[in-house]
Coordinates of C-alpha atoms and ligand atoms in Angstrom, one line a residue:
M1 CA 0.0 0.0 0.0
D2 CA 1.4 3.4 -1.0
H3 CA 0.2 6.7 -2.2
F4 CA 1.5 6.7 -5.8
E5 CA -1.3 6.1 -8.3
Y6 CA -2.4 6.7 -11.8
R7 CA -5.4 8.8 -12.4
D8 CA -6.6 9.4 -15.9
G9 CA -3.3 8.2 -17.3
Q10 CA -1.2 10.5 -15.1
L11 CA 0.9 9.5 -12.1
W12 CA 0.1 11.2 -8.8
C13 CA 1.8 11.1 -5.4
E14 CA -0.8 12.1 -2.8
G15 CA -2.1 15.4 -4.1
V16 CA 0.7 16.2 -6.5
N17 CA 0.8 15.5 -10.2
L18 CA 4.4 14.2 -10.8
D19 CA 4.7 15.5 -14.3
D20 CA 3.9 19.0 -13.1
L21 CA 6.3 18.6 -10.3
L22 CA 9.1 17.8 -12.7
D23 CA 8.5 21.1 -14.5
S24 CA 9.9 22.7 -11.3
V25 CA 12.4 20.2 -10.0
G26 CA 13.7 18.6 -13.2
T27 CA 15.1 15.1 -13.6
P28 CA 16.5 12.9 -12.2
A29 CA 14.8 13.3 -8.8
Y30 CA 13.8 11.1 -5.9
V31 CA 10.2 11.8 -4.7
Y32 CA 8.9 10.5 -1.3
S33 CA 5.4 10.3 0.1
R34 CA 5.1 11.3 3.7
R35 CA 1.8 9.6 4.1
T36 CA 3.3 6.3 2.9
F37 CA 6.2 6.5 5.3
E38 CA 3.8 7.3 8.2
D39 CA 1.2 4.7 7.2
H40 CA 3.9 2.0 7.0
Y41 CA 5.3 2.9 10.3
D42 CA 1.9 3.1 12.0
R43 CA 0.8 -0.3 10.5
L44 CA 3.9 -1.9 11.8
A45 CA 3.5 -0.4 15.2
Q46 CA -0.1 -1.5 15.3
A47 CA 0.6 -5.0 14.2
F48 CA 3.2 -5.5 17.0
A49 CA 1.4 -3.4 19.6
E50 CA 1.0 -6.3 22.0
L51 CA 4.8 -6.4 22.4
D52 CA 5.1 -2.6 22.7
P53 CA 8.3 -2.9 20.7
L54 CA 11.0 -0.2 20.3
I55 CA 10.9 0.4 16.5
C56 CA 14.4 1.4 15.4
Y57 CA 14.1 2.6 11.8
S58 CA 17.1 1.5 9.8
I59 CA 18.7 4.8 8.7
K60 CA 20.8 3.0 6.1
S61 CA 17.7 2.3 4.0
C62 CA 16.7 6.0 3.5
G63 CA 18.6 8.4 5.7
N64 CA 17.5 11.9 4.8
V65 CA 17.4 13.9 8.1
N66 CA 13.9 15.1 7.3
I67 CA 12.6 11.6 6.8
C68 CA 14.2 10.5 10.1
K69 CA 12.6 13.4 11.8
L70 CA 9.1 12.4 10.6
L71 CA 9.6 8.9 12.0
A72 CA 11.2 10.1 15.2
N73 CA 8.1 12.3 15.7
R74 CA 6.1 9.1 15.5
G75 CA 8.1 7.6 18.3
A76 CA 10.7 5.7 16.3
G77 CA 14.2 5.0 17.5
M78 CA 17.0 4.4 15.0
D79 CA 19.2 1.6 13.9
V80 CA 22.6 3.1 12.9
V81 CA 25.6 1.3 11.3
S82 CA 28.2 4.1 11.3
G83 CA 29.3 7.3 13.0
G84 CA 27.8 9.2 10.1
E85 CA 24.4 7.6 10.6
L86 CA 24.7 8.2 14.4
Y87 CA 25.2 11.9 13.5
R88 CA 22.2 11.8 11.2
A89 CA 20.1 10.4 14.0
Q90 CA 21.2 13.1 16.3
Q91 CA 20.5 15.8 13.7
A92 CA 17.0 14.3 13.5
G93 CA 16.5 14.7 17.2
V94 CA 16.3 11.0 18.0
P95 CA 16.8 10.3 21.7
M96 CA 20.0 8.2 21.7
A97 CA 18.6 5.9 24.3
K98 CA 16.4 4.7 21.5
A99 CA 19.3 4.0 19.1
V100 CA 21.1 0.7 18.4
Y101 CA 24.5 0.6 16.8
A102 CA 25.3 -2.4 14.5
G103 CA 28.0 -3.1 12.1
V104 CA 31.1 -5.3 12.0
G105 CA 33.8 -2.6 11.7
K106 CA 33.2 0.1 14.3
T107 CA 36.3 2.2 14.7
D108 CA 37.6 3.5 18.1
Q109 CA 36.5 7.0 17.1
E110 CA 33.0 5.8 16.3
I111 CA 32.8 3.9 19.5
R112 CA 33.8 6.9 21.6
Q113 CA 31.3 9.0 19.6
A114 CA 28.5 6.5 20.5
I115 CA 29.5 6.2 24.2
D116 CA 29.5 10.0 24.4
A117 CA 26.1 10.1 22.9
K118 CA 24.9 7.4 25.4
I119 CA 23.7 5.1 22.7
G120 CA 21.0 2.6 23.8
W121 CA 22.8 -0.6 22.6
F122 CA 26.0 -1.6 20.8
N123 CA 25.1 -4.6 18.7
I124 CA 28.3 -6.8 19.0
E125 CA 29.6 -8.8 16.1
S126 CA 32.8 -10.4 17.5
E127 CA 34.9 -11.1 20.6
A128 CA 37.6 -8.7 19.4
E129 CA 35.0 -6.0 19.1
F130 CA 33.5 -6.6 22.5
E131 CA 36.9 -6.4 24.1
N132 CA 37.7 -3.2 22.3
I133 CA 34.4 -1.5 23.2
A134 CA 34.6 -2.7 26.8
A135 CA 38.2 -1.3 27.1
I136 CA 37.2 2.1 25.6
A137 CA 34.2 2.3 28.0
K138 CA 36.5 1.5 30.9
R139 CA 38.9 4.2 29.9
M140 CA 36.1 6.7 29.5
D141 CA 34.7 5.5 32.9
A142 CA 31.4 4.9 31.2
K143 CA 28.8 2.2 31.0
A144 CA 27.1 0.9 27.9
N145 CA 24.7 -1.9 27.0
A146 CA 25.5 -4.5 24.5
A147 CA 23.4 -6.9 22.4
L148 CA 25.2 -10.0 21.0
R149 CA 24.4 -10.5 17.4
V150 CA 23.6 -14.2 17.1
N151 CA 23.6 -15.9 13.8
P152 CA 20.8 -18.5 14.1
D153 CA 21.7 -20.4 10.9
V154 CA 18.4 -20.1 9.2
D155 CA 18.0 -19.6 5.4
P156 CA 15.9 -16.5 4.7
K157 CA 15.7 -17.5 1.0
T158 CA 16.8 -14.1 -0.2
H159 CA 19.7 -12.9 -2.5
A160 CA 23.2 -14.1 -1.5
K161 CA 24.4 -10.5 -1.0
T162 CA 21.7 -9.8 1.5
T163 CA 21.7 -13.1 3.4
T164 CA 23.2 -12.5 6.8
G165 CA 21.8 -15.2 9.2
K166 CA 23.5 -18.3 7.8
K167 CA 26.5 -19.8 9.4
E168 CA 29.2 -18.6 7.0
T169 CA 28.7 -14.8 7.1
K170 CA 30.8 -12.1 8.5
F171 CA 27.9 -11.1 10.8
G172 CA 27.4 -12.2 14.4
V173 CA 28.4 -15.4 16.1
D174 CA 26.8 -18.8 16.0
I175 CA 24.8 -20.2 18.9
E176 CA 27.5 -22.4 20.5
R177 CA 30.0 -19.6 20.3
A178 CA 27.4 -17.3 21.9
H179 CA 27.4 -19.4 25.0
R180 CA 31.1 -19.2 25.3
F181 CA 30.8 -15.4 24.6
F182 CA 28.7 -15.0 27.7
E183 CA 31.0 -17.1 29.8
A184 CA 33.9 -14.8 28.7
Y185 CA 32.2 -11.4 28.8
G186 CA 28.8 -11.8 30.5
K187 CA 29.9 -10.1 33.7
D188 CA 31.8 -7.1 32.2
P189 CA 31.2 -4.0 34.5
H190 CA 31.5 -1.4 31.7
L191 CA 29.9 -3.1 28.7
K192 CA 26.8 -4.9 30.0
L193 CA 26.0 -7.8 27.8
N194 CA 22.2 -8.0 28.4
A195 CA 20.6 -8.4 25.0
I196 CA 20.5 -10.6 22.0
H197 CA 20.3 -9.3 18.4
L198 CA 19.2 -11.1 15.3
H199 CA 19.1 -9.9 11.7
I200 CA 18.7 -12.8 9.3
G201 CA 18.7 -11.0 6.0
S202 CA 16.5 -9.0 3.7
P203 CA 14.1 -9.0 2.1
V204 CA 12.4 -12.0 3.8
Y205 CA 9.0 -12.6 2.2
S206 CA 7.6 -15.0 4.8
P207 CA 7.3 -15.1 8.6
Q208 CA 8.8 -18.6 8.8
P209 CA 12.5 -17.7 8.9
Y210 CA 11.8 -15.3 11.8
V211 CA 9.9 -17.9 13.7
E212 CA 12.8 -20.3 13.4
A213 CA 15.3 -17.7 14.4
I214 CA 13.3 -16.4 17.3
R215 CA 12.6 -19.9 18.6
K216 CA 16.4 -20.6 18.6
A217 CA 17.1 -17.2 20.3
L218 CA 14.5 -17.8 23.0
D219 CA 15.8 -21.2 23.7
M220 CA 19.3 -19.8 24.0
I221 CA 18.1 -17.0 26.3
A222 CA 16.4 -19.5 28.6
K223 CA 19.7 -21.5 28.9
L224 CA 21.7 -18.3 29.5
R225 CA 19.3 -17.2 32.2
D226 CA 19.6 -20.6 33.9
K227 CA 23.3 -19.9 34.0
G228 CA 22.7 -16.6 35.7
Y229 CA 23.0 -14.2 32.9
E230 CA 20.5 -11.4 32.8
I231 CA 19.0 -10.8 29.3
N232 CA 16.4 -8.2 29.2
T233 CA 16.1 -7.4 25.5
L234 CA 15.7 -9.3 22.2
D235 CA 16.2 -7.3 19.0
I236 CA 14.7 -9.3 16.1
G237 CA 16.3 -7.1 13.4
G238 CA 14.8 -5.9 10.1
G239 CA 14.2 -7.5 6.7
F240 CA 10.4 -7.6 6.3
G241 CA 9.7 -7.4 2.5
A242 CA 8.4 -4.6 0.3
D243 CA 6.1 -4.7 -2.7
Y244 CA 8.5 -4.4 -5.5
E245 CA 5.8 -6.3 -7.4
S246 CA 2.2 -5.8 -6.2
G247 CA 1.2 -8.3 -3.5
Q248 CA 4.7 -9.7 -3.1
T249 CA 4.9 -9.1 0.6
P250 CA 2.7 -10.3 3.4
P251 CA 1.1 -7.4 5.4
F252 CA 2.8 -6.6 8.7
A253 CA -0.1 -8.3 10.5
D254 CA 0.9 -11.6 8.9
Y255 CA 4.4 -11.4 10.2
A256 CA 3.0 -10.3 13.6
K257 CA 0.5 -13.1 13.8
Q258 CA 3.4 -15.6 13.9
I259 CA 5.9 -13.6 15.8
V260 CA 3.9 -11.9 18.5
P261 CA 2.7 -15.1 20.3
L262 CA 6.2 -16.4 20.3
L263 CA 7.6 -13.3 22.0
K264 CA 4.6 -12.6 24.4
P265 CA 5.9 -14.7 27.3
F266 CA 9.3 -13.0 27.0
K267 CA 7.5 -9.6 27.1
E268 CA 5.4 -10.7 30.0
Q269 CA 8.5 -11.6 32.0
G270 CA 9.7 -8.0 31.5
G271 CA 11.7 -8.4 28.3
G272 CA 11.9 -5.7 25.8
V273 CA 11.6 -6.3 22.0
I274 CA 13.3 -4.2 19.3
L275 CA 12.4 -4.2 15.6
E276 CA 14.8 -2.7 13.0
P277 CA 12.7 -2.1 9.8
G278 CA 14.1 -0.2 6.9
R279 CA 12.9 -1.4 3.5
S280 CA 9.4 -2.3 4.6
V281 CA 8.9 1.3 5.7
A282 CA 10.9 3.2 3.0
A283 CA 10.9 1.2 -0.2
N284 CA 7.4 1.9 -1.4
A285 CA 7.4 5.4 -0.1
G286 CA 9.7 6.6 -2.9
V287 CA 10.1 6.7 -6.7
L288 CA 13.0 7.8 -8.8
L289 CA 11.9 10.0 -11.7
T290 CA 14.0 10.2 -14.8
R291 CA 13.6 11.3 -18.5
V292 CA 14.2 9.4 -21.6
Q293 CA 17.2 10.9 -23.5
Y294 CA 17.4 8.6 -26.5
I295 CA 15.9 5.5 -28.0
K296 CA 18.4 3.2 -29.7
T297 CA 18.0 -0.1 -31.4
G298 CA 20.9 -2.6 -31.5
G299 CA 20.2 -5.9 -33.3
S300 CA 16.8 -7.0 -32.1
K301 CA 17.2 -5.0 -28.9
K302 CA 15.6 -1.7 -28.0
F303 CA 17.4 0.5 -25.5
V304 CA 15.7 3.3 -23.6
I305 CA 18.5 5.5 -22.5
I306 CA 17.6 7.7 -19.5
D307 CA 19.2 10.4 -17.4
S308 CA 19.6 8.2 -14.4
G309 CA 21.0 4.7 -13.8
M310 CA 23.2 2.6 -11.5
H311 CA 24.8 5.8 -10.1
H312 CA 21.4 6.7 -8.6
L313 CA 19.8 3.2 -8.1
I314 CA 22.3 0.4 -8.0
R315 CA 19.9 -2.4 -6.8
P316 CA 19.1 -3.9 -10.3
T317 CA 22.8 -4.5 -11.1
L318 CA 23.9 -5.3 -7.5
Y319 CA 21.1 -7.6 -6.5
D320 CA 19.3 -8.5 -9.8
S321 CA 16.4 -6.7 -8.2
F322 CA 13.2 -5.8 -10.0
H323 CA 11.8 -2.2 -10.0
F324 CA 8.6 -1.5 -11.8
I325 CA 9.2 1.2 -14.4
W326 CA 6.4 3.1 -16.2
P327 CA 5.9 6.4 -17.9
T328 CA 4.4 9.1 -15.6
R329 CA 1.9 9.9 -18.4
V330 CA 0.3 7.2 -20.5
A331 CA -2.6 6.7 -22.9
P332 CA -5.7 5.4 -21.0
M333 CA -5.1 1.9 -22.5
H334 CA -1.7 1.8 -20.9
Q335 CA -2.6 2.7 -17.4
P336 CA -1.6 -0.3 -15.3
P337 CA -4.7 -2.3 -14.5
Q338 CA -5.7 -1.9 -10.8
G339 CA -2.4 -0.1 -10.3
Q340 CA -0.7 -3.5 -10.8
R341 CA 3.1 -3.3 -10.8
S342 CA 4.6 -6.5 -12.1
E343 CA 7.2 -7.8 -14.5
K344 CA 4.6 -9.3 -16.8
I345 CA 2.0 -6.8 -17.4
D346 CA -0.7 -7.7 -19.9
L347 CA -1.6 -4.8 -22.1
P348 CA -1.7 -4.3 -25.8
G349 CA 1.0 -2.5 -27.8
L350 CA 3.9 -2.9 -25.3
E351 CA 7.5 -3.0 -26.5
T352 CA 10.3 -5.0 -24.9
C353 CA 13.2 -2.7 -23.9
D354 CA 16.3 -2.5 -21.8
V355 CA 16.2 0.7 -19.7
V356 CA 19.8 1.8 -19.4
G357 CA 21.8 4.8 -18.0
P358 CA 24.6 7.0 -19.3
I359 CA 27.4 5.4 -17.2
C360 CA 30.3 3.7 -18.9
E361 CA 29.6 0.3 -17.5
S362 CA 27.5 -2.5 -19.1
G363 CA 26.1 -3.1 -15.6
D364 CA 24.4 0.3 -15.9
Y365 CA 20.8 -0.7 -16.3
L366 CA 17.6 -0.4 -14.4
A367 CA 15.6 -3.0 -16.3
K368 CA 16.3 -5.7 -18.9
G369 CA 13.8 -7.1 -21.3
R370 CA 11.0 -5.1 -19.8
A371 CA 7.6 -4.5 -21.5
L372 CA 6.9 -0.8 -21.7
P373 CA 4.4 1.4 -23.5
P374 CA 6.0 3.1 -26.5
V375 CA 8.1 6.0 -25.1
T376 CA 9.8 8.9 -26.8
R377 CA 12.6 11.3 -26.1
G378 CA 11.8 13.7 -23.3
Q379 CA 9.2 11.5 -21.7
A380 CA 9.4 11.1 -17.9
L381 CA 9.5 7.6 -16.4
A382 CA 8.9 6.6 -12.8
V383 CA 11.1 3.9 -11.2
F384 CA 8.9 2.6 -8.4
S385 CA 9.8 1.2 -4.9
A386 CA 13.0 3.2 -4.9
G387 CA 12.7 4.7 -1.5
A388 CA 14.9 2.2 0.2
Y389 CA 18.5 1.6 -0.8
G390 CA 18.2 4.1 -3.5
M391 CA 19.5 7.6 -2.8
V392 CA 21.6 6.2 0.1
M393 CA 23.6 4.1 -2.3
A394 CA 23.9 6.8 -5.0
S395 CA 27.5 7.6 -6.1
H396 CA 29.3 10.3 -8.0
Y397 CA 30.7 7.9 -10.5
N398 CA 31.3 9.6 -13.9
A399 CA 31.0 12.9 -12.0
Y400 CA 27.2 13.1 -12.0
P401 CA 25.9 15.3 -9.1
K402 CA 23.3 13.5 -7.0
P403 CA 19.6 14.1 -7.6
P404 CA 17.5 16.1 -5.3
E405 CA 15.0 14.5 -2.8
V406 CA 11.5 15.9 -2.7
L407 CA 9.0 15.2 0.0
I408 CA 5.3 15.3 -0.9
E409 CA 2.8 16.0 1.9
G410 CA -0.7 16.2 0.5
K411 CA -0.6 19.0 -2.1
K412 CA 2.7 20.3 -0.8
A413 CA 6.1 19.5 -2.3
T414 CA 9.3 20.3 -0.5
V415 CA 12.9 19.8 -1.7
I416 CA 14.4 18.1 1.4
R417 CA 17.8 17.7 -0.3
R418 CA 18.8 20.1 -3.0
R419 CA 20.2 18.9 -6.3
E420 CA 24.0 18.8 -6.1
T421 CA 26.0 21.0 -8.4
Y422 CA 29.3 20.7 -10.2
E423 CA 30.8 22.9 -7.5
D424 CA 29.7 20.3 -4.9
L425 CA 31.6 17.7 -6.8
V426 CA 35.0 19.4 -6.8
E427 CA 34.8 21.5 -3.6
P428 CA 36.6 19.0 -1.3
E429 CA 39.5 19.0 -3.9
L430 CA 40.0 22.8 -4.1
H431 CA 42.3 23.3 -1.1
P432 CA 45.2 20.9 -1.3
Q433 CA 47.0 20.7 2.1
P434 CA 50.5 19.5 2.9
V435 CA 50.4 16.8 5.6
Ligands
PLP501 C1 20.1 -3.4 7.0 C2 19.7 -3.7 8.3 C3 18.4 -3.6 8.8 C4 17.3 -3.2 7.9 O1 17.0 -4.1 6.9 P1 15.7 -3.9 6.0 O2 15.7 -5.0 5.1 O3 15.9 -2.6 5.3 O4 14.5 -3.9 6.9 C5 18.2 -3.9 10.1 N1 19.1 -4.3 11.0 C6 20.4 -4.5 10.5 C7 21.5 -4.9 11.5 C8 20.8 -4.2 9.2 O5 22.0 -4.3 8.8

């Protein structure tokens, strides 16, 4: 469910006609729907209400400070994975007690930054990391909480590059090792190991892998408690799916139906539950708008060459992921039936195309072999479900300034990140300094 829809052959976001918007902001541009962000957040909170979870929005999915503020105003905490994201969370006014800090490679400087900020939890990925954070906390005469990231060895059935909960990944430690971890570090006075963290991968299109992982974690927690370790929090991570294709993802309520009963006893015994959603909140809340520059045929292939590409949305080439692409303005016969977004769309007069960008890489494509209505030079296209892992992964490769980000709120449109300029590209290079 989102607030991008075709009316009379034109694409609207909430109360704004996107073709009209482009007259003022130009292309390429990321456009976000505030109502969609808030609806997703609220639905998730409602679905899991019985657990009264702390919802730590994953900043890495879509980190614009203005978006983080919207969610923080709804009560969200934040899941950060770097000092830069921690800074973003602070800029958005998120109380640091509601922040978790994950990531396998935290530097000493980032650790001090997080201790100074009084971060809610460090999510710990290895013994070496625990020892380092504990030593830094001791030197700073500070106390911090730690959640051990446990790798429950379940297969989330997602892309290899986004699978994180199987045995052989760089993330977390397996269950046997987790018991030894507590024996070694469970009584540290400065870094209190009192929580367990899971994050099995993403996107995970069914509740089942969560059920398996949570069962294993709860069993482990019971055993650790028997040994006298206090564990008061279970963070079940993120990874709920998004509708890249219509109807692809179960509603939050379906995940909750399986997960909530499992965690209720833990909650009733005073345990706290943390969720770390990113994609499921952000993906369908954003589109990338681009214009057709040229049409080119090569052999039997038709290429639609656009003014955006892998430098703005790398997911298709990095993860083989599908993004529905459709013109912002179409003949009535080419309006997607019931707003359906899918790879195989059944309408007359479509043409099979590759949608490619201007970057000097053959991996620079947003779609391959995709059926599209006939398009012409200058026409605007919308790349859907681009709110998560879109702009945050954009690069300057080939010296393209990054696109602006625009937030739609009803009939109002606000540029929440300006379009970068050529000056922005070279500015950090203008003052060479001897070292
Ligand atoms: C990326 C990440 C998330 C968010 O994943 P989504 O699929 O966007 O929900 C949550 N927790 C951790 C530790 C992550 O690395």
